[in-house]
Short mmCIF file of N, CA, C and O in Angstrom, two decimals:
data_model
loop_
_atom_site.label_atom_id
_atom_site.label_comp_id
_atom_site.label_asym_id
_atom_site.label_seq_id
_atom_site.Cartn_x
_atom_site.Cartn_y
_atom_site.Cartn_z
N MET A 1 -32.90 -50.65 -28.28
CA MET A 1 -32.72 -49.21 -28.18
C MET A 1 -33.18 -48.72 -26.81
O MET A 1 -32.48 -47.97 -26.16
N LYS A 2 -34.37 -49.15 -26.40
CA LYS A 2 -34.93 -48.71 -25.14
C LYS A 2 -34.09 -49.19 -23.96
O LYS A 2 -33.86 -48.46 -23.01
N SER A 3 -33.60 -50.44 -24.03
CA SER A 3 -32.79 -50.98 -22.93
C SER A 3 -31.44 -50.26 -22.84
O SER A 3 -30.90 -50.08 -21.76
N GLY A 4 -30.89 -49.85 -23.97
CA GLY A 4 -29.64 -49.09 -23.97
C GLY A 4 -29.81 -47.73 -23.31
O GLY A 4 -28.94 -47.28 -22.56
N PHE A 5 -30.94 -47.10 -23.56
CA PHE A 5 -31.24 -45.80 -22.94
C PHE A 5 -31.40 -45.94 -21.43
O PHE A 5 -30.88 -45.16 -20.65
N VAL A 6 -32.12 -46.99 -21.02
CA VAL A 6 -32.33 -47.25 -19.59
C VAL A 6 -30.99 -47.55 -18.92
O VAL A 6 -30.71 -47.06 -17.82
N ALA A 7 -30.16 -48.33 -19.57
CA ALA A 7 -28.84 -48.65 -19.02
C ALA A 7 -28.00 -47.39 -18.86
O ALA A 7 -27.31 -47.21 -17.85
N SER A 8 -28.08 -46.50 -19.84
CA SER A 8 -27.34 -45.23 -19.75
C SER A 8 -27.83 -44.39 -18.58
O SER A 8 -27.04 -43.79 -17.85
N LEU A 9 -29.14 -44.33 -18.40
CA LEU A 9 -29.70 -43.57 -17.28
C LEU A 9 -29.27 -44.16 -15.94
O LEU A 9 -28.94 -43.42 -15.01
N LEU A 10 -29.26 -45.47 -15.85
CA LEU A 10 -28.82 -46.12 -14.61
C LEU A 10 -27.35 -45.83 -14.32
O LEU A 10 -26.97 -45.60 -13.18
N LEU A 11 -26.54 -45.84 -15.35
CA LEU A 11 -25.12 -45.54 -15.19
C LEU A 11 -24.91 -44.12 -14.70
O LEU A 11 -24.15 -43.87 -13.76
N VAL A 12 -25.60 -43.17 -15.30
CA VAL A 12 -25.51 -41.77 -14.89
C VAL A 12 -26.00 -41.61 -13.45
O VAL A 12 -25.38 -40.93 -12.64
N ALA A 13 -27.09 -42.24 -13.11
CA ALA A 13 -27.63 -42.15 -11.74
C ALA A 13 -26.66 -42.74 -10.74
O ALA A 13 -26.45 -42.18 -9.65
N ALA A 14 -26.02 -43.84 -11.08
CA ALA A 14 -25.04 -44.46 -10.18
C ALA A 14 -23.83 -43.55 -9.98
O ALA A 14 -23.31 -43.42 -8.87
N MET A 15 -23.39 -42.91 -11.05
CA MET A 15 -22.24 -42.00 -10.94
C MET A 15 -22.59 -40.80 -10.08
O MET A 15 -21.80 -40.38 -9.23
N LEU A 16 -23.76 -40.25 -10.27
CA LEU A 16 -24.18 -39.10 -9.46
C LEU A 16 -24.35 -39.48 -8.00
O LEU A 16 -23.97 -38.73 -7.10
N ALA A 17 -24.87 -40.64 -7.74
CA ALA A 17 -25.06 -41.09 -6.36
C ALA A 17 -23.70 -41.30 -5.69
O ALA A 17 -23.52 -40.98 -4.52
N GLY A 18 -22.74 -41.81 -6.44
CA GLY A 18 -21.41 -42.04 -5.89
C GLY A 18 -20.68 -40.75 -5.59
O GLY A 18 -19.89 -40.69 -4.66
N CYS A 19 -20.93 -39.72 -6.33
CA CYS A 19 -20.23 -38.45 -6.15
C CYS A 19 -20.88 -37.56 -5.10
O CYS A 19 -20.25 -36.65 -4.59
N SER A 20 -22.13 -37.80 -4.80
CA SER A 20 -22.84 -36.89 -3.91
C SER A 20 -22.35 -36.97 -2.47
O SER A 20 -22.55 -36.05 -1.71
N GLY A 21 -21.70 -38.06 -2.07
CA GLY A 21 -21.27 -38.23 -0.70
C GLY A 21 -19.85 -37.79 -0.44
O GLY A 21 -19.27 -38.20 0.56
N ILE A 22 -19.25 -36.99 -1.28
CA ILE A 22 -17.86 -36.57 -1.11
C ILE A 22 -17.77 -35.58 0.04
O ILE A 22 -18.45 -34.56 0.06
N LYS A 23 -16.90 -35.88 1.00
CA LYS A 23 -16.62 -34.96 2.10
C LYS A 23 -15.31 -34.25 1.79
O LYS A 23 -14.33 -34.89 1.42
N THR A 24 -15.29 -32.96 1.96
CA THR A 24 -14.07 -32.20 1.72
C THR A 24 -13.15 -32.32 2.92
O THR A 24 -13.55 -32.03 4.04
N PRO A 25 -11.91 -32.80 2.72
CA PRO A 25 -10.98 -32.89 3.84
C PRO A 25 -10.61 -31.50 4.34
O PRO A 25 -10.74 -30.51 3.62
N THR A 26 -10.16 -31.43 5.56
CA THR A 26 -9.79 -30.15 6.14
C THR A 26 -8.28 -29.93 6.05
O THR A 26 -7.51 -30.88 6.03
N ALA A 27 -7.92 -28.68 6.01
CA ALA A 27 -6.51 -28.28 6.03
C ALA A 27 -6.37 -27.22 7.11
O ALA A 27 -6.40 -26.03 6.84
N SER A 28 -6.27 -27.68 8.34
CA SER A 28 -6.15 -26.74 9.46
C SER A 28 -4.92 -27.09 10.29
O SER A 28 -4.42 -28.22 10.23
N LEU A 29 -4.47 -26.11 11.04
CA LEU A 29 -3.28 -26.31 11.86
C LEU A 29 -3.53 -27.39 12.90
O LEU A 29 -4.56 -27.40 13.57
N ALA A 30 -2.57 -28.27 13.03
CA ALA A 30 -2.65 -29.32 14.04
C ALA A 30 -2.17 -28.75 15.37
O ALA A 30 -1.39 -27.81 15.41
N SER A 31 -2.66 -29.32 16.44
CA SER A 31 -2.19 -28.88 17.76
C SER A 31 -1.02 -29.77 18.17
O SER A 31 -1.04 -30.98 17.96
N HIS A 32 0.00 -29.15 18.72
CA HIS A 32 1.23 -29.85 19.11
C HIS A 32 1.56 -29.50 20.55
O HIS A 32 1.14 -28.45 21.07
N ASP A 33 2.39 -30.33 21.16
CA ASP A 33 2.95 -29.93 22.45
C ASP A 33 4.03 -28.88 22.16
O ASP A 33 4.41 -28.64 21.02
N ALA A 34 4.50 -28.20 23.18
CA ALA A 34 5.45 -27.09 23.01
C ALA A 34 6.71 -27.53 22.27
O ALA A 34 7.26 -26.77 21.48
N ARG A 35 7.16 -28.74 22.51
CA ARG A 35 8.40 -29.21 21.89
C ARG A 35 8.26 -29.35 20.37
O ARG A 35 9.19 -29.08 19.62
N HIS A 36 7.10 -29.77 19.90
CA HIS A 36 6.90 -30.02 18.47
C HIS A 36 6.25 -28.84 17.73
O HIS A 36 5.89 -28.98 16.57
N ASP A 37 6.09 -27.74 18.37
CA ASP A 37 5.43 -26.58 17.76
C ASP A 37 6.44 -25.78 16.93
O ASP A 37 7.24 -25.03 17.47
N ILE A 38 6.38 -25.98 15.61
CA ILE A 38 7.24 -25.26 14.67
C ILE A 38 6.31 -24.60 13.66
O ILE A 38 5.96 -25.19 12.62
N PRO A 39 5.87 -23.36 13.95
CA PRO A 39 4.84 -22.71 13.13
C PRO A 39 5.16 -22.62 11.63
O PRO A 39 4.25 -22.76 10.81
N ALA A 40 6.40 -22.42 11.27
CA ALA A 40 6.75 -22.29 9.84
C ALA A 40 6.45 -23.58 9.08
O ALA A 40 5.93 -23.55 7.96
N ILE A 41 6.75 -24.71 9.69
CA ILE A 41 6.47 -25.99 9.04
C ILE A 41 4.97 -26.23 8.98
O ILE A 41 4.44 -26.63 7.93
N ASP A 42 4.28 -25.97 10.08
CA ASP A 42 2.83 -26.17 10.11
C ASP A 42 2.13 -25.33 9.05
O ASP A 42 1.27 -25.84 8.32
N GLN A 43 2.48 -24.08 8.96
CA GLN A 43 1.81 -23.19 8.00
C GLN A 43 2.11 -23.62 6.57
O GLN A 43 1.22 -23.60 5.71
N MET A 44 3.33 -24.05 6.31
CA MET A 44 3.68 -24.51 4.97
C MET A 44 2.83 -25.74 4.60
O MET A 44 2.29 -25.81 3.50
N ILE A 45 2.70 -26.68 5.53
CA ILE A 45 1.92 -27.89 5.25
C ILE A 45 0.45 -27.55 5.02
O ILE A 45 -0.17 -28.06 4.08
N VAL A 46 -0.12 -26.68 5.85
CA VAL A 46 -1.53 -26.30 5.69
C VAL A 46 -1.75 -25.62 4.33
O VAL A 46 -2.70 -25.94 3.62
N ASP A 47 -0.87 -24.71 3.96
CA ASP A 47 -0.99 -24.05 2.65
C ASP A 47 -0.91 -25.06 1.50
O ASP A 47 -1.71 -25.01 0.56
N MET A 48 0.05 -25.98 1.60
CA MET A 48 0.20 -27.00 0.55
C MET A 48 -1.03 -27.90 0.50
O MET A 48 -1.50 -28.26 -0.58
N LYS A 49 -1.56 -28.26 1.67
CA LYS A 49 -2.71 -29.17 1.71
C LYS A 49 -3.96 -28.50 1.14
O LYS A 49 -4.72 -29.13 0.41
N GLN A 50 -4.16 -27.21 1.44
CA GLN A 50 -5.30 -26.50 0.86
C GLN A 50 -5.22 -26.50 -0.66
O GLN A 50 -6.22 -26.76 -1.35
N ASP A 51 -4.03 -26.23 -1.20
CA ASP A 51 -3.84 -26.24 -2.65
C ASP A 51 -4.08 -27.65 -3.22
O ASP A 51 -4.73 -27.81 -4.25
N TYR A 52 -3.56 -28.65 -2.55
CA TYR A 52 -3.69 -30.03 -3.01
C TYR A 52 -5.16 -30.47 -3.03
O TYR A 52 -5.60 -31.12 -3.98
N ILE A 53 -5.89 -30.10 -2.00
CA ILE A 53 -7.31 -30.49 -1.93
C ILE A 53 -8.06 -29.93 -3.13
O ILE A 53 -8.83 -30.65 -3.78
N GLN A 54 -7.84 -28.67 -3.44
CA GLN A 54 -8.56 -28.05 -4.55
C GLN A 54 -8.06 -28.51 -5.91
O GLN A 54 -8.85 -28.77 -6.82
N ALA A 55 -6.74 -28.61 -6.06
CA ALA A 55 -6.18 -28.90 -7.38
C ALA A 55 -6.16 -30.39 -7.72
O ALA A 55 -6.21 -30.74 -8.90
N CYS A 56 -6.10 -31.26 -6.72
CA CYS A 56 -5.93 -32.69 -7.00
C CYS A 56 -7.01 -33.56 -6.37
O CYS A 56 -7.67 -34.33 -7.06
N TYR A 57 -7.14 -33.46 -5.07
CA TYR A 57 -7.98 -34.38 -4.31
C TYR A 57 -9.45 -34.35 -4.75
O TYR A 57 -10.00 -35.39 -5.12
N LEU A 58 -10.08 -33.19 -4.67
CA LEU A 58 -11.52 -33.12 -4.96
C LEU A 58 -11.88 -33.53 -6.38
O LEU A 58 -12.83 -34.31 -6.57
N PRO A 59 -11.16 -33.06 -7.40
CA PRO A 59 -11.54 -33.51 -8.75
C PRO A 59 -11.45 -35.03 -8.93
O PRO A 59 -12.32 -35.63 -9.56
N VAL A 60 -10.44 -35.65 -8.33
CA VAL A 60 -10.30 -37.10 -8.46
C VAL A 60 -11.36 -37.81 -7.63
O VAL A 60 -11.96 -38.79 -8.07
N ALA A 61 -11.63 -37.32 -6.42
CA ALA A 61 -12.66 -37.93 -5.58
C ALA A 61 -14.03 -37.83 -6.25
O ALA A 61 -14.86 -38.73 -6.11
N LYS A 62 -14.25 -36.75 -6.99
CA LYS A 62 -15.53 -36.58 -7.71
C LYS A 62 -15.53 -37.31 -9.05
O LYS A 62 -16.50 -37.21 -9.80
N ARG A 63 -14.41 -37.96 -9.35
CA ARG A 63 -14.25 -38.74 -10.59
C ARG A 63 -14.33 -37.88 -11.85
O ARG A 63 -14.83 -38.31 -12.89
N GLU A 64 -13.84 -36.66 -11.74
CA GLU A 64 -13.74 -35.81 -12.92
C GLU A 64 -12.50 -36.23 -13.71
O GLU A 64 -11.52 -36.69 -13.13
N PRO A 65 -12.51 -36.08 -15.03
CA PRO A 65 -11.33 -36.44 -15.82
C PRO A 65 -10.13 -35.59 -15.40
O PRO A 65 -10.26 -34.38 -15.19
N PRO A 66 -8.95 -36.21 -15.24
CA PRO A 66 -7.76 -35.46 -14.84
C PRO A 66 -7.38 -34.40 -15.86
O PRO A 66 -7.43 -34.64 -17.06
N VAL A 67 -7.02 -33.20 -15.35
CA VAL A 67 -6.64 -32.11 -16.24
C VAL A 67 -5.24 -31.57 -15.94
O VAL A 67 -4.76 -30.69 -16.64
N ASN A 68 -4.59 -32.09 -14.90
CA ASN A 68 -3.23 -31.64 -14.61
C ASN A 68 -2.41 -32.84 -14.14
O ASN A 68 -2.93 -33.93 -13.92
N ALA A 69 -1.11 -32.64 -13.97
CA ALA A 69 -0.22 -33.74 -13.61
C ALA A 69 -0.56 -34.34 -12.25
O ALA A 69 -0.50 -35.55 -12.06
N CYS A 70 -0.91 -33.50 -11.31
CA CYS A 70 -1.23 -33.96 -9.96
C CYS A 70 -2.45 -34.88 -9.98
O CYS A 70 -2.44 -35.96 -9.38
N GLN A 71 -3.50 -34.47 -10.67
CA GLN A 71 -4.70 -35.30 -10.78
C GLN A 71 -4.40 -36.60 -11.50
O GLN A 71 -4.88 -37.67 -11.11
N THR A 72 -3.62 -36.51 -12.55
CA THR A 72 -3.27 -37.70 -13.32
C THR A 72 -2.50 -38.70 -12.47
O THR A 72 -2.80 -39.90 -12.47
N GLU A 73 -1.53 -38.21 -11.71
CA GLU A 73 -0.73 -39.09 -10.86
C GLU A 73 -1.60 -39.76 -9.79
O GLU A 73 -1.51 -40.97 -9.55
N LEU A 74 -2.48 -38.99 -9.15
CA LEU A 74 -3.38 -39.54 -8.14
C LEU A 74 -4.34 -40.55 -8.76
O LEU A 74 -4.52 -41.66 -8.23
N PHE A 75 -4.94 -40.20 -9.88
CA PHE A 75 -5.87 -41.10 -10.55
C PHE A 75 -5.19 -42.40 -10.96
O PHE A 75 -5.73 -43.49 -10.76
N GLN A 76 -3.98 -42.30 -11.51
CA GLN A 76 -3.27 -43.50 -11.94
C GLN A 76 -2.93 -44.41 -10.76
O GLN A 76 -3.01 -45.63 -10.86
N MET A 77 -2.56 -43.80 -9.63
CA MET A 77 -2.28 -44.60 -8.44
C MET A 77 -3.54 -45.33 -7.99
O MET A 77 -3.50 -46.52 -7.66
N LEU A 78 -4.65 -44.63 -7.97
CA LEU A 78 -5.92 -45.25 -7.57
C LEU A 78 -6.31 -46.36 -8.54
O LEU A 78 -6.77 -47.43 -8.12
N GLU A 79 -6.15 -46.10 -9.81
CA GLU A 79 -6.51 -47.10 -10.82
C GLU A 79 -5.64 -48.35 -10.71
O GLU A 79 -6.15 -49.47 -10.81
N ARG A 80 -4.34 -48.16 -10.45
CA ARG A 80 -3.45 -49.32 -10.27
C ARG A 80 -3.84 -50.13 -9.04
O ARG A 80 -3.83 -51.36 -9.06
N ARG A 81 -4.14 -49.45 -7.96
CA ARG A 81 -4.44 -50.14 -6.69
C ARG A 81 -5.85 -50.72 -6.64
O ARG A 81 -6.05 -51.80 -6.12
N TYR A 82 -6.82 -49.95 -7.11
CA TYR A 82 -8.23 -50.31 -6.88
C TYR A 82 -9.05 -50.41 -8.16
O TYR A 82 -10.27 -50.58 -8.09
N HIS A 83 -8.41 -50.25 -9.30
CA HIS A 83 -9.10 -50.20 -10.59
C HIS A 83 -10.07 -49.02 -10.54
O HIS A 83 -9.71 -47.98 -10.02
N MET A 84 -11.24 -49.15 -11.04
CA MET A 84 -12.18 -48.02 -11.00
C MET A 84 -13.14 -48.14 -9.80
O MET A 84 -14.07 -47.39 -9.67
N ASN A 85 -12.85 -49.05 -8.90
CA ASN A 85 -13.70 -49.29 -7.75
C ASN A 85 -13.21 -48.55 -6.51
O ASN A 85 -13.36 -49.04 -5.40
N TYR A 86 -12.60 -47.40 -6.69
CA TYR A 86 -12.05 -46.69 -5.54
C TYR A 86 -13.12 -45.85 -4.83
O TYR A 86 -14.10 -45.43 -5.42
N THR A 87 -12.91 -45.70 -3.53
CA THR A 87 -13.80 -44.91 -2.68
C THR A 87 -13.05 -43.69 -2.17
O THR A 87 -11.83 -43.55 -2.40
N GLN A 88 -13.72 -42.84 -1.44
CA GLN A 88 -13.04 -41.67 -0.89
C GLN A 88 -11.97 -42.09 0.12
O GLN A 88 -10.93 -41.44 0.21
N ASN A 89 -12.19 -43.17 0.83
CA ASN A 89 -11.17 -43.67 1.75
C ASN A 89 -9.90 -44.04 0.98
O ASN A 89 -8.79 -43.78 1.45
N HIS A 90 -10.06 -44.63 -0.20
CA HIS A 90 -8.91 -44.95 -1.04
C HIS A 90 -8.20 -43.67 -1.51
O HIS A 90 -6.97 -43.63 -1.58
N VAL A 91 -8.98 -42.64 -1.84
CA VAL A 91 -8.39 -41.36 -2.25
C VAL A 91 -7.58 -40.78 -1.09
O VAL A 91 -6.49 -40.25 -1.30
N ASP A 92 -8.09 -40.91 0.13
CA ASP A 92 -7.34 -40.46 1.32
C ASP A 92 -5.99 -41.16 1.40
O ASP A 92 -4.95 -40.51 1.57
N MET A 93 -6.01 -42.47 1.29
CA MET A 93 -4.76 -43.25 1.43
C MET A 93 -3.76 -42.91 0.32
O MET A 93 -2.57 -42.71 0.60
N ALA A 94 -4.22 -42.83 -0.90
CA ALA A 94 -3.33 -42.50 -2.01
C ALA A 94 -2.81 -41.06 -1.88
O ALA A 94 -1.64 -40.78 -2.17
N SER A 95 -3.68 -40.16 -1.44
CA SER A 95 -3.26 -38.76 -1.26
C SER A 95 -2.19 -38.65 -0.19
O SER A 95 -1.27 -37.84 -0.31
N ASN A 96 -2.32 -39.44 0.87
CA ASN A 96 -1.28 -39.42 1.90
C ASN A 96 0.08 -39.80 1.31
O ASN A 96 1.08 -39.18 1.62
N ASP A 97 0.10 -40.78 0.45
CA ASP A 97 1.36 -41.18 -0.18
C ASP A 97 1.91 -40.09 -1.08
O ASP A 97 3.08 -39.71 -0.97
N LEU A 98 1.09 -39.57 -1.97
CA LEU A 98 1.56 -38.59 -2.95
C LEU A 98 1.82 -37.21 -2.32
O LEU A 98 2.84 -36.58 -2.60
N PHE A 99 0.91 -36.74 -1.51
CA PHE A 99 1.04 -35.42 -0.91
C PHE A 99 2.28 -35.33 -0.02
O PHE A 99 3.06 -34.38 -0.10
N PHE A 100 2.49 -36.34 0.80
CA PHE A 100 3.61 -36.25 1.74
C PHE A 100 4.96 -36.49 1.08
O PHE A 100 5.98 -36.12 1.65
N LYS A 101 4.97 -37.03 -0.11
CA LYS A 101 6.22 -37.11 -0.86
C LYS A 101 6.71 -35.68 -1.15
O LYS A 101 7.88 -35.36 -0.95
N ASP A 102 5.80 -34.82 -1.57
CA ASP A 102 6.14 -33.42 -1.83
C ASP A 102 6.41 -32.65 -0.54
O ASP A 102 7.31 -31.82 -0.48
N VAL A 103 5.63 -32.93 0.50
CA VAL A 103 5.81 -32.25 1.78
C VAL A 103 7.18 -32.57 2.35
O VAL A 103 7.87 -31.67 2.85
N ASN A 104 7.62 -33.82 2.28
CA ASN A 104 8.92 -34.19 2.80
C ASN A 104 10.03 -33.38 2.14
O ASN A 104 10.94 -32.89 2.82
N THR A 105 9.95 -33.22 0.84
CA THR A 105 10.95 -32.43 0.12
C THR A 105 10.94 -30.98 0.59
O THR A 105 12.01 -30.40 0.84
N LYS A 106 9.76 -30.40 0.72
CA LYS A 106 9.65 -28.99 1.15
C LYS A 106 10.13 -28.80 2.58
O LYS A 106 10.77 -27.80 2.89
N ILE A 107 9.81 -29.73 3.46
CA ILE A 107 10.28 -29.62 4.86
C ILE A 107 11.80 -29.68 4.89
O ILE A 107 12.44 -28.88 5.58
N ASN A 108 12.38 -30.61 4.17
CA ASN A 108 13.85 -30.71 4.13
C ASN A 108 14.47 -29.42 3.63
O ASN A 108 15.47 -28.95 4.18
N ASP A 109 13.91 -28.83 2.60
CA ASP A 109 14.41 -27.56 2.08
C ASP A 109 14.30 -26.45 3.12
O ASP A 109 15.24 -25.68 3.32
N LEU A 110 13.16 -26.38 3.79
CA LEU A 110 12.94 -25.34 4.80
C LEU A 110 13.90 -25.51 5.97
O LEU A 110 14.48 -24.52 6.45
N VAL A 111 14.10 -26.73 6.42
CA VAL A 111 15.01 -27.00 7.54
C VAL A 111 16.44 -26.62 7.17
O VAL A 111 17.18 -26.07 8.00
N ARG A 112 16.83 -26.87 5.94
CA ARG A 112 18.19 -26.52 5.49
C ARG A 112 18.38 -25.01 5.32
O ARG A 112 19.44 -24.47 5.63
N LYS A 113 17.37 -24.33 4.81
CA LYS A 113 17.51 -22.92 4.46
C LYS A 113 17.24 -21.96 5.61
O LYS A 113 17.80 -20.87 5.65
N ASP A 114 16.38 -22.33 6.55
CA ASP A 114 16.02 -21.45 7.65
C ASP A 114 16.66 -21.98 8.94
O ASP A 114 16.27 -23.02 9.45
N ARG A 115 17.63 -21.25 9.47
CA ARG A 115 18.39 -21.70 10.64
C ARG A 115 17.50 -21.92 11.86
O ARG A 115 17.68 -22.88 12.60
N GLN A 116 16.55 -21.02 12.08
CA GLN A 116 15.67 -21.16 13.24
C GLN A 116 14.79 -22.41 13.13
O GLN A 116 14.62 -23.13 14.11
N VAL A 117 14.27 -22.63 11.97
CA VAL A 117 13.44 -23.83 11.76
C VAL A 117 14.30 -25.08 11.91
O VAL A 117 13.88 -26.06 12.54
N GLY A 118 15.49 -25.06 11.35
CA GLY A 118 16.40 -26.21 11.47
C GLY A 118 16.75 -26.51 12.92
O GLY A 118 16.74 -27.67 13.34
N ALA A 119 17.04 -25.48 13.68
CA ALA A 119 17.37 -25.67 15.10
C ALA A 119 16.17 -26.22 15.87
O ALA A 119 16.32 -27.14 16.69
N ALA A 120 15.01 -25.68 15.61
CA ALA A 120 13.80 -26.16 16.28
C ALA A 120 13.51 -27.62 15.91
O ALA A 120 13.13 -28.42 16.77
N ALA A 121 13.70 -27.97 14.66
CA ALA A 121 13.47 -29.35 14.21
C ALA A 121 14.46 -30.30 14.87
O ALA A 121 14.08 -31.41 15.28
N ARG A 122 15.72 -29.90 15.00
CA ARG A 122 16.72 -30.75 15.65
C ARG A 122 16.41 -30.95 17.13
O ARG A 122 16.64 -32.03 17.68
N ARG A 123 15.88 -29.92 17.78
CA ARG A 123 15.50 -30.04 19.20
C ARG A 123 14.27 -30.94 19.37
O ARG A 123 14.16 -31.67 20.34
N ALA A 124 13.36 -30.87 18.43
CA ALA A 124 12.07 -31.58 18.56
C ALA A 124 12.12 -33.04 18.13
O ALA A 124 11.36 -33.85 18.66
N PHE A 125 12.98 -33.37 17.19
CA PHE A 125 12.96 -34.71 16.61
C PHE A 125 14.35 -35.33 16.63
O PHE A 125 15.35 -34.65 16.42
N GLY A 126 14.38 -36.64 16.83
CA GLY A 126 15.64 -37.37 16.86
C GLY A 126 16.22 -37.62 15.48
O GLY A 126 17.43 -37.79 15.33
N SER A 127 15.35 -37.65 14.46
CA SER A 127 15.82 -37.91 13.09
C SER A 127 14.83 -37.31 12.10
O SER A 127 13.71 -36.96 12.46
N THR A 128 15.28 -37.24 10.88
CA THR A 128 14.41 -36.75 9.81
C THR A 128 13.22 -37.69 9.61
O THR A 128 12.09 -37.23 9.41
N ASP A 129 13.47 -38.98 9.69
CA ASP A 129 12.37 -39.95 9.53
C ASP A 129 11.31 -39.77 10.62
O ASP A 129 10.11 -39.84 10.34
N GLU A 130 11.75 -39.52 11.84
CA GLU A 130 10.81 -39.30 12.94
C GLU A 130 9.99 -38.04 12.69
O GLU A 130 8.77 -38.02 12.91
N MET A 131 10.65 -36.99 12.21
CA MET A 131 9.95 -35.75 11.92
C MET A 131 8.91 -35.94 10.82
O MET A 131 7.77 -35.49 10.94
N MET A 132 9.29 -36.63 9.75
CA MET A 132 8.36 -36.84 8.64
C MET A 132 7.17 -37.70 9.07
O MET A 132 6.02 -37.41 8.70
N ALA A 133 7.42 -38.72 9.88
CA ALA A 133 6.33 -39.56 10.37
C ALA A 133 5.38 -38.76 11.26
O ALA A 133 4.16 -38.93 11.20
N TYR A 134 5.95 -37.87 12.07
CA TYR A 134 5.14 -37.04 12.96
C TYR A 134 4.19 -36.14 12.16
O TYR A 134 2.99 -36.09 12.42
N TYR A 135 4.72 -35.45 11.16
CA TYR A 135 3.89 -34.54 10.36
C TYR A 135 2.91 -35.31 9.47
O TYR A 135 1.79 -34.85 9.24
N ARG A 136 3.32 -36.46 9.00
CA ARG A 136 2.40 -37.28 8.19
C ARG A 136 1.18 -37.67 9.02
O ARG A 136 0.05 -37.64 8.53
N GLU A 137 1.40 -38.04 10.28
CA GLU A 137 0.29 -38.41 11.15
C GLU A 137 -0.55 -37.19 11.52
O GLU A 137 -1.78 -37.26 11.56
N ALA A 138 0.10 -36.07 11.78
CA ALA A 138 -0.63 -34.86 12.21
C ALA A 138 -1.49 -34.27 11.10
O ALA A 138 -2.54 -33.68 11.38
N TYR A 139 -1.08 -34.42 9.86
CA TYR A 139 -1.77 -33.77 8.75
C TYR A 139 -2.33 -34.75 7.71
O TYR A 139 -2.62 -34.36 6.58
N LYS A 140 -2.53 -35.99 8.09
CA LYS A 140 -3.00 -36.99 7.12
C LYS A 140 -4.41 -36.68 6.64
O LYS A 140 -5.18 -35.99 7.30
N PHE A 141 -4.70 -37.19 5.46
CA PHE A 141 -6.04 -37.07 4.88
C PHE A 141 -6.92 -38.11 5.57
O PHE A 141 -6.60 -39.30 5.56
N GLU A 142 -8.01 -37.64 6.14
CA GLU A 142 -8.91 -38.52 6.87
C GLU A 142 -10.30 -37.92 6.81
O GLU A 142 -10.59 -36.95 7.50
N THR A 143 -11.15 -38.49 5.97
CA THR A 143 -12.49 -37.91 5.82
C THR A 143 -13.57 -38.78 6.46
O THR A 143 -14.73 -38.42 6.43
N ASN A 144 -13.20 -39.91 7.01
CA ASN A 144 -14.22 -40.78 7.64
C ASN A 144 -14.52 -40.34 9.05
O ASN A 144 -13.79 -39.86 9.78
#
């Protein structure tokens, strides 16, 4: 009985110690050269990233039980890749995959619907893949 209680306390202490070092990622505008400066795309990505950090990233990084589809998808990806031994660096990598899947769709929609944004994107990038890679690098999750 006593050893079970001690084991439970150690488990709780380990979980608390693991969660205490969580760094909140930033969602701020990236700096670009004049050619790649498309404010509508940048603002959309920053807004989406702020929402993602609060709704998905932080709860999973803190190892809280998933309560929405976004958290569940992120948690399942981490569990498949790293089992329950994931770190915040792993959460960054998985978030880059999941977050930018949605960002790519939104950027494509914005480029198609807004003529000015579409024209600026065509001037700045040689292809859609180049544009997506550029924004993925500029706005990636990186807490280290």
